[in-house]
XYZ file of C-alpha atoms in Angstrom:
765
model
C 0.000 0.000 0.000
C 2.850 2.371 0.773
C 4.197 1.982 -2.747
C 0.928 3.209 -4.143
C 0.837 6.072 -1.650
C 4.240 7.199 -2.826
C 3.249 7.029 -6.475
C 0.114 8.995 -5.734
C 2.166 11.652 -4.025
C 4.560 11.779 -6.959
C 1.816 12.184 -9.499
C 0.273 14.880 -7.368
C 3.561 16.778 -7.354
C 4.022 16.567 -11.093
C 0.435 17.508 -11.826
C 0.378 20.378 -9.367
C 0.109 22.998 -12.033
C -2.757 21.123 -13.659
C -4.522 20.939 -10.296
C -4.284 24.669 -9.834
C -5.551 25.187 -13.366
C -8.464 22.839 -12.738
C -9.428 24.689 -9.560
C -9.225 28.018 -11.309
C -11.362 26.681 -14.117
C -13.975 25.367 -11.709
C -14.193 28.624 -9.761
C -14.252 30.583 -12.973
C -17.194 28.597 -14.247
C -19.026 29.003 -10.985
C -18.607 32.758 -11.172
C -19.193 32.877 -14.960
C -16.019 34.913 -15.298
C -12.272 34.224 -15.589
C -10.092 34.184 -12.464
C -8.003 37.208 -11.577
C -4.311 37.195 -10.697
C -5.259 37.654 -7.036
C -7.595 34.636 -7.114
C -4.885 32.508 -8.748
C -2.441 33.478 -6.014
C -4.971 32.459 -3.353
C -5.400 29.088 -5.045
C -1.635 28.604 -5.094
C -1.547 29.248 -1.339
C -4.196 26.543 -0.855
C -2.130 24.088 -2.872
C 1.031 25.005 -0.951
C -0.774 24.354 2.315
C -2.097 21.026 1.026
C 1.368 19.934 -0.115
C 2.866 20.956 3.220
C 0.363 18.791 5.069
C 1.042 15.876 2.721
C 4.804 16.144 3.302
C 4.271 16.114 7.070
C 2.172 12.944 6.835
C 4.755 11.066 4.758
C 6.633 8.442 6.730
C 10.448 8.317 6.763
C 10.174 5.083 4.755
C 8.180 6.841 2.025
C 10.663 9.724 1.879
C 13.567 7.282 1.681
C 11.884 5.436 -1.175
C 11.355 8.695 -3.069
C 14.987 9.678 -2.528
C 16.126 6.281 -3.860
C 14.113 6.955 -7.012
C 15.759 10.355 -7.425
C 12.541 12.248 -6.735
C 12.638 15.394 -4.641
C 9.552 17.045 -3.233
C 9.097 20.472 -4.850
C 9.900 23.562 -2.813
C 6.349 24.828 -2.505
C 7.272 27.714 -0.212
C 9.300 29.430 -2.917
C 7.033 28.470 -5.808
C 5.116 31.426 -7.262
C 2.553 31.897 -9.957
C 3.943 33.256 -13.231
C 3.211 36.941 -13.677
C 0.091 37.368 -15.802
C -2.260 40.263 -16.172
C -5.991 39.900 -15.618
C -6.417 40.484 -19.364
C -4.068 37.603 -20.183
C -5.888 35.361 -17.734
C -9.209 36.327 -19.282
C -7.911 35.441 -22.756
C -6.510 32.122 -21.543
C -9.802 31.344 -19.817
C -11.724 32.147 -22.993
C -9.458 29.936 -25.107
C -9.669 27.103 -22.586
C -13.459 27.119 -22.585
C -14.003 27.716 -26.282
C -16.156 25.100 -28.029
C -15.508 26.190 -31.613
C -12.843 28.503 -33.069
C -13.470 32.144 -33.874
C -13.936 32.999 -37.504
C -10.494 33.937 -38.804
C -11.266 36.426 -41.573
C -7.596 37.181 -42.230
C -6.649 33.571 -42.884
C -9.805 32.960 -44.922
C -8.894 35.937 -47.116
C -5.356 34.540 -47.468
C -6.498 31.225 -49.018
C -4.552 30.950 -52.303
C -6.671 30.992 -55.420
C -6.216 29.363 -58.792
C -4.618 26.124 -57.616
C -5.349 24.118 -60.744
C -3.990 20.711 -61.609
C -1.535 22.294 -64.025
C -0.207 24.685 -61.382
C -0.154 22.087 -58.596
C 3.636 21.409 -58.743
C 4.385 25.120 -58.394
C 1.963 25.417 -55.477
C 3.493 22.428 -53.663
C 6.974 23.873 -54.160
C 5.890 27.244 -52.781
C 4.236 25.694 -49.713
C 7.283 23.506 -49.035
C 9.603 26.517 -49.172
C 7.375 28.392 -46.738
C 7.274 25.453 -44.318
C 11.020 24.749 -44.437
C 12.120 27.654 -42.181
C 9.644 26.503 -39.509
C 11.394 23.134 -39.115
C 14.373 22.362 -36.910
C 17.627 21.686 -38.817
C 17.988 18.280 -37.119
C 14.552 17.339 -38.413
C 15.491 18.181 -41.990
C 18.693 16.141 -41.689
C 16.804 13.178 -40.232
C 14.138 13.324 -42.960
C 16.809 13.368 -45.671
C 18.384 10.263 -44.107
C 15.007 8.514 -44.065
C 14.542 9.336 -47.739
C 18.042 8.070 -48.581
C 17.409 4.835 -46.689
C 14.063 4.384 -48.449
C 15.715 4.948 -51.833
C 18.301 2.277 -51.048
C 15.446 -0.159 -50.403
C 13.610 0.778 -53.581
C 10.918 2.737 -51.750
C 9.764 5.892 -53.509
C 6.675 7.689 -54.708
C 3.463 6.477 -53.110
C 5.266 3.938 -50.918
C 7.502 6.659 -49.508
C 4.343 8.661 -48.847
C 3.110 5.699 -46.809
C 6.286 5.828 -44.718
C 5.712 9.547 -44.102
C 2.141 8.830 -43.023
C 3.245 6.278 -40.422
C 5.968 8.613 -39.147
C 3.167 11.119 -38.649
C 1.098 8.515 -36.841
C 4.068 7.816 -34.590
C 4.348 11.503 -33.620
C 7.292 12.426 -35.875
C 5.253 15.259 -37.343
C 7.994 17.588 -38.559
C 9.889 14.759 -40.259
C 6.653 13.504 -41.823
C 5.637 16.963 -43.081
C 9.042 17.658 -44.641
C 9.234 14.210 -46.195
C 5.701 14.388 -47.604
C 6.420 17.802 -49.119
C 9.402 16.349 -50.975
C 7.381 13.294 -52.039
C 4.571 15.437 -53.467
C 7.080 17.423 -55.509
C 8.003 14.288 -57.443
C 4.932 12.031 -56.952
C 1.858 14.293 -56.609
C -0.659 11.469 -56.621
C -4.064 11.814 -55.021
C -3.072 9.884 -51.876
C 0.068 11.924 -51.269
C -1.632 15.256 -51.942
C -4.532 14.368 -49.656
C -2.134 13.349 -46.881
C -0.019 16.475 -47.316
C -3.139 18.625 -47.063
C -4.157 16.762 -43.897
C -0.761 17.359 -42.326
C -0.870 21.074 -43.162
C -4.379 21.367 -41.766
C -3.536 19.557 -38.544
C -0.513 21.822 -37.987
C -2.603 24.974 -38.265
C -2.176 25.791 -41.945
C -5.777 25.133 -42.968
C -5.559 28.105 -45.356
C -2.864 26.254 -47.318
C -4.622 22.882 -47.207
C -7.999 23.985 -48.582
C -6.808 24.628 -52.188
C -5.334 21.118 -52.339
C -8.458 19.505 -50.899
C -10.813 21.517 -53.113
C -8.924 20.429 -56.213
C -9.022 16.779 -55.159
C -12.697 16.954 -54.204
C -13.534 18.171 -57.697
C -11.759 15.188 -59.203
C -13.031 12.626 -56.706
C -16.513 13.573 -55.472
C -18.387 11.649 -52.793
C -15.234 10.572 -50.989
C -15.734 10.684 -47.232
C -12.018 11.182 -46.555
C -11.796 14.353 -48.621
C -15.151 15.660 -47.428
C -14.124 15.224 -43.802
C -10.736 16.842 -44.386
C -12.392 19.846 -46.024
C -14.853 20.092 -43.149
C -12.035 19.993 -40.594
C -10.056 22.661 -42.455
C -13.004 25.068 -42.620
C -13.748 24.324 -38.975
C -10.198 25.314 -38.053
C -10.746 28.633 -39.787
C -13.992 29.183 -37.880
C -16.178 28.957 -41.003
C -18.737 26.734 -39.285
C -21.468 26.721 -41.936
C -19.128 25.434 -44.641
C -17.535 23.011 -42.212
C -20.913 21.613 -41.204
C -21.952 20.980 -44.810
C -18.794 19.029 -45.626
C -18.961 17.055 -42.371
C -22.623 16.219 -43.009
C -21.668 14.904 -46.441
C -18.903 12.786 -44.921
C -21.252 11.227 -42.346
C -23.879 10.631 -45.039
C -21.345 8.319 -46.695
C -20.014 6.902 -43.420
C -22.549 7.426 -40.576
C -20.035 6.462 -37.872
C -17.132 8.531 -39.166
C -15.019 9.011 -36.008
C -13.599 12.470 -36.698
C -16.446 14.034 -38.678
C -18.940 13.157 -35.947
C -16.646 14.407 -33.194
C -16.270 17.817 -34.810
C -19.985 17.951 -35.652
C -20.688 17.545 -31.955
C -18.759 20.741 -31.206
C -20.654 22.698 -33.828
C -23.956 21.354 -32.520
C -23.019 22.154 -28.923
C -22.121 25.738 -29.914
C -25.675 26.097 -31.274
C -27.212 24.773 -28.056
C -28.162 21.443 -29.660
C -26.914 19.361 -26.737
C -28.896 16.204 -27.518
C -27.649 16.163 -31.131
C -24.107 16.836 -29.945
C -24.252 13.854 -27.571
C -25.597 11.594 -30.329
C -22.765 12.660 -32.638
C -20.223 11.758 -29.953
C -21.863 8.345 -29.546
C -21.591 7.741 -33.307
C -17.994 8.918 -33.241
C -17.006 6.312 -30.669
C -19.101 3.439 -32.044
C -16.046 1.962 -33.730
C -13.451 4.358 -32.372
C -13.440 4.909 -28.614
C -11.140 7.394 -26.899
C -11.112 8.917 -23.436
C -11.538 12.367 -24.959
C -14.832 11.276 -26.494
C -15.997 9.740 -23.232
C -15.198 13.009 -21.448
C -17.100 14.979 -24.089
C -20.109 12.705 -23.709
C -20.036 13.188 -19.935
C -19.693 16.959 -20.380
C -22.856 16.852 -22.486
C -24.721 15.192 -19.618
C -24.563 11.563 -20.725
C -22.721 8.562 -19.317
C -20.979 6.052 -21.522
C -22.593 2.628 -21.563
C -21.116 -0.689 -22.621
C -23.328 -0.579 -25.722
C -21.899 2.700 -27.014
C -18.851 1.138 -28.641
C -17.820 -2.005 -30.442
C -15.604 -4.471 -28.672
C -14.959 -8.172 -29.251
C -16.908 -10.786 -27.382
C -15.684 -14.163 -26.257
C -14.324 -16.195 -29.163
C -14.232 -19.366 -27.075
C -17.239 -20.027 -24.808
C -15.281 -21.694 -22.012
C -11.596 -20.695 -22.381
C -10.577 -21.995 -18.914
C -12.356 -25.362 -19.369
C -14.431 -24.798 -16.250
C -17.141 -26.968 -17.722
C -14.717 -29.895 -17.720
C -14.876 -30.038 -13.919
C -17.701 -32.540 -13.423
C -18.955 -32.930 -9.896
C -20.323 -36.379 -8.945
C -24.053 -36.948 -9.304
C -26.590 -36.057 -6.629
C -27.947 -39.153 -4.807
C -31.647 -39.909 -5.155
C -31.704 -42.891 -2.782
C -30.001 -44.203 0.356
C -28.021 -46.738 -1.682
C -26.732 -43.928 -3.963
C -25.808 -41.863 -0.886
C -23.412 -44.609 0.207
C -21.755 -44.916 -3.208
C -21.784 -41.259 -4.236
C -20.794 -40.069 -0.779
C -17.391 -41.684 -1.290
C -17.064 -39.992 -4.668
C -17.927 -36.579 -3.218
C -15.427 -37.080 -0.405
C -12.665 -37.891 -2.914
C -13.787 -34.970 -5.113
C -13.481 -32.510 -2.215
C -10.043 -33.887 -1.277
C -8.824 -33.296 -4.834
C -10.239 -29.769 -4.783
C -8.461 -28.960 -1.524
C -5.176 -30.306 -2.858
C -5.573 -28.358 -6.116
C -6.393 -25.127 -4.285
C -3.303 -25.516 -2.128
C -1.184 -26.010 -5.251
C -2.719 -23.005 -7.017
C -2.295 -20.704 -4.034
C 1.404 -21.553 -3.764
C 1.869 -20.906 -7.485
C -0.149 -17.718 -7.189
C 2.197 -16.425 -4.473
C 5.194 -16.926 -6.772
C 3.474 -15.216 -9.709
C 2.393 -12.321 -7.522
C 5.957 -11.716 -6.385
C 7.107 -11.577 -10.007
C 4.244 -9.248 -10.944
C 5.074 -6.866 -8.102
C 8.716 -6.758 -9.174
C 7.665 -5.949 -12.732
C 5.198 -3.359 -11.469
C 8.009 -1.659 -9.567
C 10.084 -1.607 -12.761
C 7.187 -0.058 -14.681
C 6.709 2.532 -11.960
C 10.410 3.343 -12.106
C 10.183 3.680 -15.888
C 7.223 6.050 -15.500
C 9.125 8.164 -13.013
C 12.129 8.287 -15.328
C 9.870 9.376 -18.173
C 8.326 12.120 -16.060
C 11.755 13.364 -15.008
C 12.961 13.302 -18.621
C 9.860 15.153 -19.801
C 10.329 17.805 -17.120
C 14.009 18.314 -17.916
C 13.612 18.011 -21.693
C 10.101 18.780 -22.981
C 11.123 17.772 -26.497
C 12.017 14.222 -25.541
C 9.953 11.282 -26.750
C 7.413 10.102 -24.183
C 6.161 6.568 -23.772
C 4.737 5.711 -20.360
C 3.768 2.137 -19.555
C 1.428 2.578 -16.599
C -1.793 1.296 -18.129
C -2.376 -1.499 -20.657
C -3.702 -0.423 -24.013
C -7.257 -1.636 -23.779
C -7.860 -1.137 -20.073
C -10.397 1.703 -20.166
C -12.848 0.178 -22.611
C -12.420 -3.396 -21.396
C -13.082 -2.208 -17.837
C -16.423 -0.761 -18.892
C -17.441 -4.064 -20.489
C -16.122 -6.051 -17.530
C -18.025 -3.908 -15.040
C -21.196 -4.355 -17.085
C -20.814 -8.147 -17.006
C -19.924 -8.114 -13.317
C -23.060 -6.101 -12.571
C -25.180 -8.407 -14.716
C -23.946 -11.590 -13.045
C -24.009 -10.042 -9.600
C -27.716 -9.485 -10.102
C -28.248 -13.021 -11.380
C -26.311 -14.556 -8.477
C -28.199 -12.409 -5.983
C -31.497 -13.562 -7.478
C -30.345 -17.189 -7.329
C -29.240 -16.754 -3.708
C -32.705 -15.500 -2.795
C -34.334 -18.501 -4.482
C -31.897 -20.843 -2.734
C -32.690 -19.334 0.657
C -36.406 -19.465 -0.127
C -36.110 -23.150 -0.994
C -34.011 -23.940 2.102
C -36.370 -22.161 4.477
C -39.506 -23.195 2.602
C -39.897 -26.407 0.630
C -36.787 -28.104 2.025
C -37.785 -27.338 5.606
C -41.350 -28.502 4.960
C -40.159 -31.786 3.428
C -37.603 -32.307 6.204
C -40.211 -31.710 8.922
C -42.569 -34.194 7.274
C -39.762 -36.745 6.899
C -38.689 -36.396 10.526
C -42.297 -36.822 11.636
C -42.592 -40.035 9.626
C -39.290 -41.310 10.956
C -40.291 -40.512 14.568
C -43.527 -42.424 14.133
C -41.688 -45.408 12.636
C -39.267 -45.458 15.567
C -42.190 -45.528 18.035
C -43.777 -48.462 16.225
C -40.436 -50.190 16.006
C -39.738 -49.922 19.742
C -43.261 -50.937 20.676
C -42.988 -54.210 18.727
C -39.738 -55.417 20.334
C -40.705 -54.601 23.913
C -37.009 -54.433 24.738
C -36.369 -50.830 23.821
C -34.276 -51.852 20.791
C -34.992 -51.177 17.116
C -36.273 -54.045 15.047
C -34.090 -54.807 12.075
C -37.163 -55.739 10.089
C -38.158 -52.053 10.102
C -35.053 -51.117 8.009
C -36.911 -51.287 4.668
C -39.526 -48.879 6.017
C -36.862 -46.406 7.194
C -35.188 -46.735 3.814
C -38.439 -46.252 1.915
C -39.209 -43.038 3.797
C -35.632 -41.802 3.309
C -35.658 -42.572 -0.424
C -38.922 -40.664 -0.795
C -37.437 -37.638 1.011
C -34.281 -37.715 -1.117
C -36.273 -37.877 -4.355
C -38.432 -34.974 -3.188
C -35.599 -32.516 -2.476
C -32.314 -33.519 -4.099
C -33.453 -32.920 -7.735
C -34.217 -29.291 -6.868
C -30.915 -28.986 -4.999
C -29.097 -30.431 -8.015
C -30.802 -27.906 -10.298
C -29.866 -24.981 -8.032
C -26.307 -26.265 -7.760
C -25.903 -26.548 -11.543
C -27.417 -23.100 -12.094
C -25.009 -21.687 -9.508
C -22.038 -23.291 -11.266
C -23.221 -22.104 -14.683
C -23.458 -18.482 -13.538
C -20.054 -18.676 -11.866
C -18.563 -20.285 -14.951
C -19.852 -17.511 -17.203
C -18.760 -14.767 -14.804
C -15.258 -16.194 -14.309
C -14.767 -16.701 -18.049
C -15.854 -13.117 -18.729
C -13.552 -11.962 -15.942
C -10.624 -13.827 -17.453
C -11.373 -12.533 -20.945
C -11.650 -8.831 -20.114
C -8.776 -8.868 -17.652
C -6.585 -10.120 -20.474
C -6.893 -6.539 -21.780
C -7.182 -4.700 -18.457
C -4.083 -6.152 -16.786
C -0.474 -6.455 -17.742
C 0.428 -10.007 -18.710
C 2.226 -10.739 -15.423
C -0.687 -9.625 -13.237
C -3.104 -11.439 -15.537
C -1.272 -14.666 -14.711
C -1.938 -13.945 -11.019
C -5.612 -13.278 -11.662
C -5.994 -16.488 -13.646
C -4.969 -18.410 -10.539
C -7.469 -16.387 -8.507
C -10.234 -17.240 -10.975
C -9.311 -20.930 -10.865
C -9.381 -20.948 -7.064
C -12.742 -19.189 -7.133
C -14.093 -21.918 -9.401
C -12.899 -24.651 -7.071
C -14.522 -22.832 -4.157
C -17.742 -22.622 -6.142
C -17.671 -26.388 -6.685
C -17.605 -26.821 -2.891
C -19.914 -24.030 -1.783
C -23.108 -23.210 -3.600
C -25.044 -21.943 -0.616
C -26.784 -25.321 -0.366
C -26.352 -27.708 2.520
C -27.947 -30.930 3.511
C -26.517 -30.506 6.991
C -23.296 -32.405 6.264
C -21.317 -29.837 4.279
C -22.502 -31.370 1.011
C -24.789 -29.496 -1.406
C -27.561 -32.094 -1.050
C -29.398 -34.138 1.561
C -27.193 -37.075 2.545
C -28.704 -40.156 4.274
C -26.419 -43.245 4.266
C -27.727 -44.881 7.477
C -30.435 -47.222 6.203
C -28.732 -49.758 3.957
C -30.640 -52.971 4.636
C -28.451 -55.269 2.565
C -24.699 -55.301 2.447
C -23.496 -53.648 -0.742
C -20.319 -54.055 -2.696
C -17.791 -51.487 -1.675
C -17.278 -49.003 -4.512
C -14.708 -46.245 -4.363
C -15.097 -43.023 -6.270
C -13.001 -42.938 -9.432
C -13.551 -39.306 -10.408
C -10.430 -37.334 -11.345
C -10.250 -33.566 -11.174
C -9.879 -31.961 -14.596
C -7.134 -29.560 -15.612
C -7.694 -25.896 -16.409
C -7.088 -24.684 -19.950
C -4.794 -21.716 -20.374
C -6.239 -18.345 -21.341
C -3.843 -16.550 -23.641
C -4.061 -13.635 -26.050
C -4.876 -14.835 -29.565
C -5.332 -11.392 -31.060
C -2.221 -10.150 -32.812
C -1.498 -7.917 -35.775
C 1.444 -6.570 -37.723
C 1.446 -3.554 -40.041
C 4.701 -3.315 -41.956
C 5.931 -0.221 -43.811
C 9.316 -1.841 -44.507
C 11.139 0.972 -42.683
C 8.583 1.372 -39.889
C 6.244 -1.264 -38.439
C 3.617 -1.575 -35.702
C 3.042 -4.894 -33.959
C 0.223 -5.314 -31.425
C -1.344 -7.885 -29.129
C -3.901 -7.750 -26.341
C -1.994 -5.427 -24.013
C 1.155 -4.385 -25.840
C 2.120 -2.485 -28.957
C 5.591 -2.038 -30.412
C 6.557 0.508 -33.061
C 9.897 -0.187 -34.713
C 12.115 1.954 -36.914
C 13.956 -0.759 -38.796
C 17.463 0.660 -38.906
C 20.124 1.972 -36.591
C 21.486 4.255 -39.291
C 18.696 6.806 -39.277
C 18.828 9.614 -36.747
C 15.518 11.296 -36.038
C 14.269 13.882 -33.591
C 10.998 13.596 -31.698
C 10.053 17.216 -31.102
C 7.547 18.566 -28.607
C 4.178 18.142 -30.259
C 2.289 20.959 -28.544
C -0.155 22.635 -30.889
C 1.746 21.740 -34.031
C 0.175 18.274 -33.990
C -3.565 18.192 -33.747
C -5.629 15.161 -34.519
C -6.009 12.750 -37.399
C -7.086 9.331 -38.504
C -4.817 7.030 -40.436
C -6.458 4.565 -42.814
C -4.471 1.629 -44.140
C -6.064 -0.584 -46.737
C -3.907 -2.967 -48.762
C -5.736 -3.975 -51.900
C -6.169 -7.325 -53.591
C -8.058 -7.900 -56.788
C -9.062 -5.506 -59.574
C -8.088 -1.958 -58.723
C -10.420 0.851 -59.605
C -9.810 4.565 -59.459
C -12.577 5.946 -57.250
C -11.089 8.700 -55.167
C -7.666 8.930 -53.595
C -8.349 5.697 -51.731
C -7.962 3.255 -54.590
C -10.993 1.063 -54.753
C -12.029 -2.115 -56.516
C -13.719 -5.484 -56.160
C -11.419 -6.931 -53.572
C -10.850 -8.200 -50.095
C -8.469 -6.185 -47.980
C -7.800 -5.241 -44.388
C -9.033 -1.774 -43.480
C -7.220 -0.258 -40.544
C -8.173 3.123 -39.150
C -5.913 4.840 -36.650
C -7.346 7.899 -34.914
C -4.769 10.306 -33.565
C -4.620 13.544 -31.642
C -1.792 15.752 -30.458
C -0.783 13.157 -27.853
C -0.361 10.350 -30.356
C -2.435 7.548 -31.816
C -5.855 7.305 -30.156
C -7.611 4.351 -31.664
C -7.132 1.786 -34.376
C -9.917 -0.005 -36.179
C -9.571 -2.315 -39.142
C -12.111 -4.413 -40.940
C -11.651 -7.155 -43.488
C -14.237 -6.595 -46.164
C -15.216 -8.057 -49.493
C -16.746 -5.841 -52.142
C -16.144 -2.484 -53.788
C -15.144 0.194 -51.324
C -15.951 3.831 -52.018
C -14.241 6.212 -49.641
C -14.227 5.131 -46.028
C -17.049 3.036 -44.653
C -19.150 2.860 -47.816
C -19.418 -0.502 -49.514
C -20.972 -1.484 -52.831
C -21.528 -5.158 -53.575
C -20.431 -6.726 -50.300
C -20.064 -10.428 -49.642
C -22.902 -12.860 -50.115
C -26.041 -12.161 -48.166
C -25.391 -8.398 -47.775
C -22.856 -9.223 -45.040
C -19.534 -7.699 -44.162
C -17.201 -10.148 -42.506
C -13.862 -10.005 -40.861
C -11.909 -8.750 -37.938
C -10.992 -5.286 -36.737
C -7.818 -4.185 -35.008
C -8.100 -1.360 -32.510
C -5.226 0.368 -30.772
C -5.200 3.435 -28.570
C -1.998 5.323 -27.947
C -1.636 8.694 -26.246
C 1.066 10.680 -24.505
C 1.513 7.963 -21.910
C 2.111 5.242 -24.463
C 0.005 2.556 -26.073
C -3.384 2.315 -24.388
C -5.614 -0.121 -26.207
C -5.609 -2.902 -28.748
C -8.112 -5.493 -29.809
C -9.649 -7.318 -32.691
C -13.340 -6.764 -33.278
C -15.612 -9.241 -34.982
C -17.629 -6.848 -37.124
C -20.288 -9.241 -38.363
C -21.120 -12.903 -38.518
C -22.972 -14.937 -41.109
C -23.561 -18.672 -40.749
C -22.785 -19.781 -44.322
C -21.728 -18.488 -47.722
C -18.928 -16.215 -46.586
C -16.462 -15.635 -49.378
C -15.072 -12.824 -51.476
C -16.524 -12.315 -54.966
C -14.060 -13.797 -57.450
C -15.510 -13.574 -60.970
C -12.063 -13.689 -62.613
C -10.918 -16.737 -60.596
C -8.097 -14.751 -59.064
C -5.615 -16.868 -57.118
C -5.118 -13.901 -54.777
C -8.801 -13.876 -53.856
C -8.710 -17.650 -53.410
C -5.859 -17.323 -50.949
C -7.719 -14.609 -49.063
C -10.846 -16.741 -48.900
C -8.764 -19.628 -47.557
C -7.373 -17.350 -44.879
C -10.608 -15.732 -43.724
C -11.079 -18.157 -40.828
C -7.570 -17.476 -39.574
C -8.233 -13.754 -39.337
C -10.015 -14.123 -35.990
C -6.666 -14.792 -34.343
C -3.953 -13.053 -36.349
C -3.620 -10.426 -39.072
C -0.415 -9.524 -40.875
C -0.597 -6.634 -43.293
C 1.995 -5.251 -45.687
C 1.023 -1.769 -46.832
C 1.238 -1.686 -50.592
C -0.351 1.116 -52.537
C -1.984 3.722 -50.328
C -2.367 5.252 -46.922
C -4.721 8.143 -46.195
C -4.677 10.577 -43.325
C -8.104 11.693 -42.171
C -7.770 14.965 -40.323
C -9.628 15.835 -37.135
C -10.362 19.055 -35.290
C -7.460 20.417 -33.326
C -6.961 23.524 -31.272
C -10.089 25.650 -31.279
C -7.871 28.621 -30.431
C -6.059 28.452 -33.767
C -2.592 28.138 -32.285
C -1.109 25.683 -34.774
C 2.590 25.996 -35.542
C 1.930 26.938 -39.193
C -0.964 29.303 -38.513
C 0.813 32.413 -39.738
C 2.046 31.119 -43.087
C 0.481 32.827 -46.098
C 1.230 32.736 -49.834
C 0.747 36.056 -51.562
C 2.440 34.803 -54.754
C 3.454 31.349 -55.767
């Protein structure tokens, strides 16, 4: 517990400024006006007092642990608020609470005109020259090295544009922007131009992106990617009417477009349409959850439910093989009590031995998990220290597994559901025990008492008459048959509910926990199952879950020993893995981990502070197979491919969704001529990464059809045949090599218009 107390204290120290800002924001909202410098100083005094009290309460052991980690408590006494005027505070407060950007007439007027297809190379060259002075020299050097490496591997043109797109997705925004500008100068294809426009827009140069997007939209109408990007660009300039029209068109093609819906919600909220804004957020996160969206939904007065987003269900109904643990039968007669009683005794002995074994193993696993947790905590602290000393350093915290937030919501929903079912069953069990069972037992005991009286009267010696044994047995058999079937039914229902709950618990915790702690929890779940086998809330008065009467065996029976053997648990392991390979850069994911690799030690690159230069985007990867068409910048045709959508904001990648589809794809999310039976089949990959590292990953089963699932293959393509053969394997593993296109889908960024390229204009080009 002390370890967690220390970490809490540390986080509090590092987030002190954010705490003060939060308090000022809250008070400002309450007063409907921004805080003054005097009010901010008073809040700082409150925080200083709070920190002083916390330091006093820390034990010497806690302080020693912090010192060993190289963490020093901040000197709160000498800490002062930065000097700001009330006017500056008012402006900051206004920017912080702004829902949509102000209309920027100057930048709208500066939008270059006459960007035709013929003049496109000159325009790209002019934009690139304007952007170049804004980049750090190290970034330019690194980008040139990336290009040289790509050239040595035969990567150029569109494929090099793909590399730039992934560098952008990985937060190397300046390198990506420079590289994409050079690519477009020599390979100005629709994909590259669209991506370059998205990068410009997301770095605050919406006025430079709009001519590119307008030109492309004329060539490729009804493309949801371009329509969304245009909507986001006009939104960034504060031209909300135009933005809304483009975003509406994008969502008409793709109703659950993650970025278009998210920005629409802001426009709707600014108009007072709170209900519509909340619905747009729900659509935005249907296939693309992020914590930002959940916070927006809560701000709009709605709570996120487990039905508001897609997430995979159990692929295997009983992954731990709990159903393989067969308890002996319930006895329905005295003779069966004698035989089955021995089996139940042996069964319980095996359970006790197994629980002892599991608990010892659990202790070892827990020790390992705690050691690893300490290492992760140390890594987090090192990252925080590095970020504080060098804001431009790359950040990748490892505190929380990727899928924890969303999986926790699903897990809590299941836990609540089964808690209610188990509570209802417990009530019925108690009602049976205090009702029907008691009534039957009272009647049985009355019959047995009467038989004993008759028995004693006949002997005259005060001893039972052995000839009465069949009558005792008959009454006992009747009692057993009256109650034990119901007790067996309650017992099996109890085990079924526990089996389902424990399997759900194991499944969701595979995403909630790190792998080492998940191994600990698996042992806990197994022990809980063994306990359930022994304790269902039923008792026949002997510790067994049924009425047990072995006393009235009138004839000697053959001795039979129980031969039941306790089953073994199946392992629960992550089967959901994916690999996206850009040759130079790759992303590999599984249930709780994601690894991004730059595949060379020769390339030097600089990860600069993102700040407002990097806003938000969605990366779509769709390798094609089959007959290529030419519908929009996202090449489309009758094919089966793997769609992957990566949503990003200024903190990094937010969410990743991919879907294997068969049919003709138009834009994003629109399908013409899908697989047989109007069904879309396949698996989705979802990853969430933010400033603290990779957050979430999963594969989502998007649809299921019983029969007839295959890709259309009119030309008998061997490629399509291979894909059809591999469809079943896609529920466990997906490996994707990006071939011909990657598209960046821009999202709204800073509503204050503070992008790094905001001030760039082109008077002549």
